[in-house]
mmCIF file of C-alpha atoms in Angstrom:
data_model
loop_
_atom_site.group_PDB
_atom_site.id
_atom_site.type_symbol
_atom_site.label_atom_id
_atom_site.label_comp_id
_atom_site.label_asym_id
_atom_site.label_seq_id
_atom_site.Cartn_x
_atom_site.Cartn_y
_atom_site.Cartn_z
ATOM 1 C CA MET A 1 44.060 80.575 -65.151
ATOM 2 C CA PRO A 2 46.262 83.477 -63.988
ATOM 3 C CA ALA A 3 46.969 86.146 -66.575
ATOM 4 C CA SER A 4 50.390 87.297 -67.662
ATOM 5 C CA GLN A 5 51.800 90.063 -65.490
ATOM 6 C CA THR A 6 53.348 93.406 -66.368
ATOM 7 C CA LEU A 7 55.509 95.337 -63.895
ATOM 8 C CA PHE A 8 54.741 99.068 -63.924
ATOM 9 C CA ASN A 9 56.838 101.817 -62.391
ATOM 10 C CA ARG A 10 54.360 104.682 -62.022
ATOM 11 C CA THR A 11 57.089 107.003 -60.715
ATOM 12 C CA LYS A 12 59.304 106.718 -63.805
ATOM 13 C CA LYS A 13 56.499 105.901 -66.279
ATOM 14 C CA GLU A 14 58.112 102.709 -67.508
ATOM 15 C CA TYR A 15 57.220 99.037 -67.563
ATOM 16 C CA LEU A 16 58.679 95.556 -67.887
ATOM 17 C CA LEU A 17 56.810 93.265 -70.231
ATOM 18 C CA PHE A 18 57.683 89.577 -70.100
ATOM 19 C CA ALA A 19 56.620 88.958 -73.731
ATOM 20 C CA HIS A 20 59.814 87.336 -75.062
ATOM 21 C CA LEU A 21 60.769 85.623 -71.832
ATOM 22 C CA PRO A 22 59.830 82.090 -70.702
ATOM 23 C CA PHE A 23 57.873 83.415 -67.728
ATOM 24 C CA SER A 24 55.000 85.864 -67.412
ATOM 25 C CA LYS A 25 52.436 84.345 -65.065
ATOM 26 C CA PRO A 26 52.857 84.612 -61.287
ATOM 27 C CA ASN A 27 53.859 80.964 -60.705
ATOM 28 C CA GLU A 28 56.310 81.081 -63.614
ATOM 29 C CA ILE A 29 57.895 84.251 -62.216
ATOM 30 C CA TYR A 30 58.195 82.745 -58.714
ATOM 31 C CA ALA A 31 59.796 79.576 -60.074
ATOM 32 C CA SER A 32 62.332 81.206 -62.397
ATOM 33 C CA ASP A 33 65.754 82.229 -61.110
ATOM 34 C CA VAL A 34 66.059 84.659 -64.026
ATOM 35 C CA ALA A 35 62.635 86.237 -63.406
ATOM 36 C CA CYS A 36 63.373 86.656 -59.704
ATOM 37 C CA LEU A 37 66.760 88.201 -60.538
ATOM 38 C CA ILE A 38 65.216 90.651 -63.038
ATOM 39 C CA VAL A 39 62.401 91.712 -60.718
ATOM 40 C CA THR A 40 64.608 91.977 -57.612
ATOM 41 C CA TRP A 41 67.323 93.914 -59.477
ATOM 42 C CA TYR A 42 64.742 96.303 -60.919
ATOM 43 C CA MET A 43 63.021 96.891 -57.591
ATOM 44 C CA LEU A 44 66.317 97.477 -55.751
ATOM 45 C CA LYS A 45 67.523 99.907 -58.441
ATOM 46 C CA ASN A 46 64.215 101.764 -58.203
ATOM 47 C CA SER A 47 63.706 101.586 -54.459
ATOM 48 C CA GLY A 48 61.106 104.064 -53.276
ATOM 49 C CA ASP A 49 59.317 104.218 -56.633
ATOM 50 C CA ASP A 50 55.630 103.366 -56.972
ATOM 51 C CA ILE A 51 55.929 99.899 -58.550
ATOM 52 C CA LEU A 52 53.137 97.398 -59.095
ATOM 53 C CA PHE A 53 52.286 94.267 -61.046
ATOM 54 C CA LEU A 54 49.103 94.241 -63.084
ATOM 55 C CA PRO A 55 47.521 91.282 -64.861
ATOM 56 C CA GLU A 56 47.562 91.670 -68.625
ATOM 57 C CA TYR A 57 43.779 91.700 -68.856
ATOM 58 C CA ASP A 58 43.127 94.307 -66.175
ATOM 59 C CA SER A 59 42.530 97.827 -67.310
ATOM 60 C CA TYR A 60 45.916 99.520 -67.178
ATOM 61 C CA GLU A 61 44.160 102.863 -67.557
ATOM 62 C CA SER A 62 42.129 102.371 -64.354
ATOM 63 C CA ALA A 63 45.253 101.496 -62.355
ATOM 64 C CA LEU A 64 47.137 104.501 -63.703
ATOM 65 C CA GLU A 65 44.173 106.891 -63.475
ATOM 66 C CA PRO A 66 44.797 108.128 -59.910
ATOM 67 C CA PHE A 67 48.163 109.424 -61.103
ATOM 68 C CA ARG A 68 46.690 110.955 -64.252
ATOM 69 C CA HIS A 69 49.035 108.819 -66.320
ATOM 70 C CA ASN A 70 48.267 107.554 -69.772
ATOM 71 C CA ILE A 71 49.651 104.137 -70.707
ATOM 72 C CA ASN A 72 50.944 105.712 -73.931
ATOM 73 C CA GLU A 73 53.308 107.868 -71.839
ATOM 74 C CA TYR A 74 55.072 104.759 -70.504
ATOM 75 C CA VAL A 75 58.261 103.334 -71.996
ATOM 76 C CA GLU A 76 58.984 99.616 -72.133
ATOM 77 C CA VAL A 77 62.403 98.901 -70.576
ATOM 78 C CA THR A 78 62.477 95.093 -70.636
ATOM 79 C CA ASP A 79 65.244 94.637 -73.219
ATOM 80 C CA HIS A 80 67.330 97.395 -71.628
ATOM 81 C CA ILE A 81 67.098 95.720 -68.198
ATOM 82 C CA VAL A 82 67.870 92.245 -69.585
ATOM 83 C CA ASP A 83 70.813 93.607 -71.613
ATOM 84 C CA THR A 84 72.159 95.387 -68.512
ATOM 85 C CA LEU A 85 72.003 92.138 -66.523
ATOM 86 C CA ILE A 86 73.740 90.244 -69.349
ATOM 87 C CA GLN A 87 76.497 92.866 -69.526
ATOM 88 C CA SER A 88 76.826 92.668 -65.728
ATOM 89 C CA LYS A 89 77.288 88.890 -66.117
ATOM 90 C CA LEU A 90 74.318 88.146 -63.854
ATOM 91 C CA ILE A 91 72.398 86.503 -66.706
ATOM 92 C CA ILE A 92 73.728 84.433 -69.611
ATOM 93 C CA ASP A 93 72.019 84.774 -73.002
ATOM 94 C CA ASN A 94 71.785 81.429 -74.818
ATOM 95 C CA GLY A 95 69.877 82.772 -77.816
ATOM 96 C CA HIS A 96 66.263 81.735 -78.380
ATOM 97 C CA LEU A 97 64.374 78.796 -76.913
ATOM 98 C CA TRP A 98 62.106 78.918 -79.945
ATOM 99 C CA THR A 99 61.016 81.212 -82.772
ATOM 100 C CA ASP A 100 57.679 81.032 -84.576
ATOM 101 C CA GLU A 101 58.173 79.638 -88.075
ATOM 102 C CA ASP A 102 55.680 82.078 -89.599
ATOM 103 C CA ASP A 103 56.565 85.230 -87.642
ATOM 104 C CA ALA A 104 60.144 85.784 -86.452
ATOM 105 C CA THR A 105 58.975 88.566 -84.103
ATOM 106 C CA ILE A 106 57.354 85.871 -81.934
ATOM 107 C CA TYR A 107 60.026 84.117 -79.892
ATOM 108 C CA GLU A 108 61.205 83.242 -76.392
ATOM 109 C CA ARG A 109 64.681 84.041 -75.189
ATOM 110 C CA ASN A 110 66.820 81.375 -73.524
ATOM 111 C CA LEU A 111 68.261 83.169 -70.499
ATOM 112 C CA ILE A 112 69.865 81.529 -67.480
ATOM 113 C CA LYS A 113 71.169 82.864 -64.213
ATOM 114 C CA ASN A 114 74.962 82.862 -64.126
ATOM 115 C CA PRO A 115 75.837 79.686 -62.173
ATOM 116 C CA ASN A 116 78.952 81.400 -60.770
ATOM 117 C CA LEU A 117 76.944 83.872 -58.675
#
């Protein structure tokens, strides 16, 4: 089974983590309008940067090693990117699809692509 993906920008030392979004595996990303919008927007805004997807279970350290980067130097920008796309009216935030009853920090957001695009 394919592992969840993380998008790394080795140039800017930041990453997008799909943890609270209803897509994280390759086929889920391909099939989601919102995922495609997020990834395409990010890549166009950061054109020319060294960007790659890594499976969650691969060693991030080994992929970052050639650039002498430490994963702890990277900043997660997922919420910032999603919030920017919501403010730009490209994505509509419909709250949460679900929240874990025992741990409110475990949830999935209910985001849709703006149908008026």
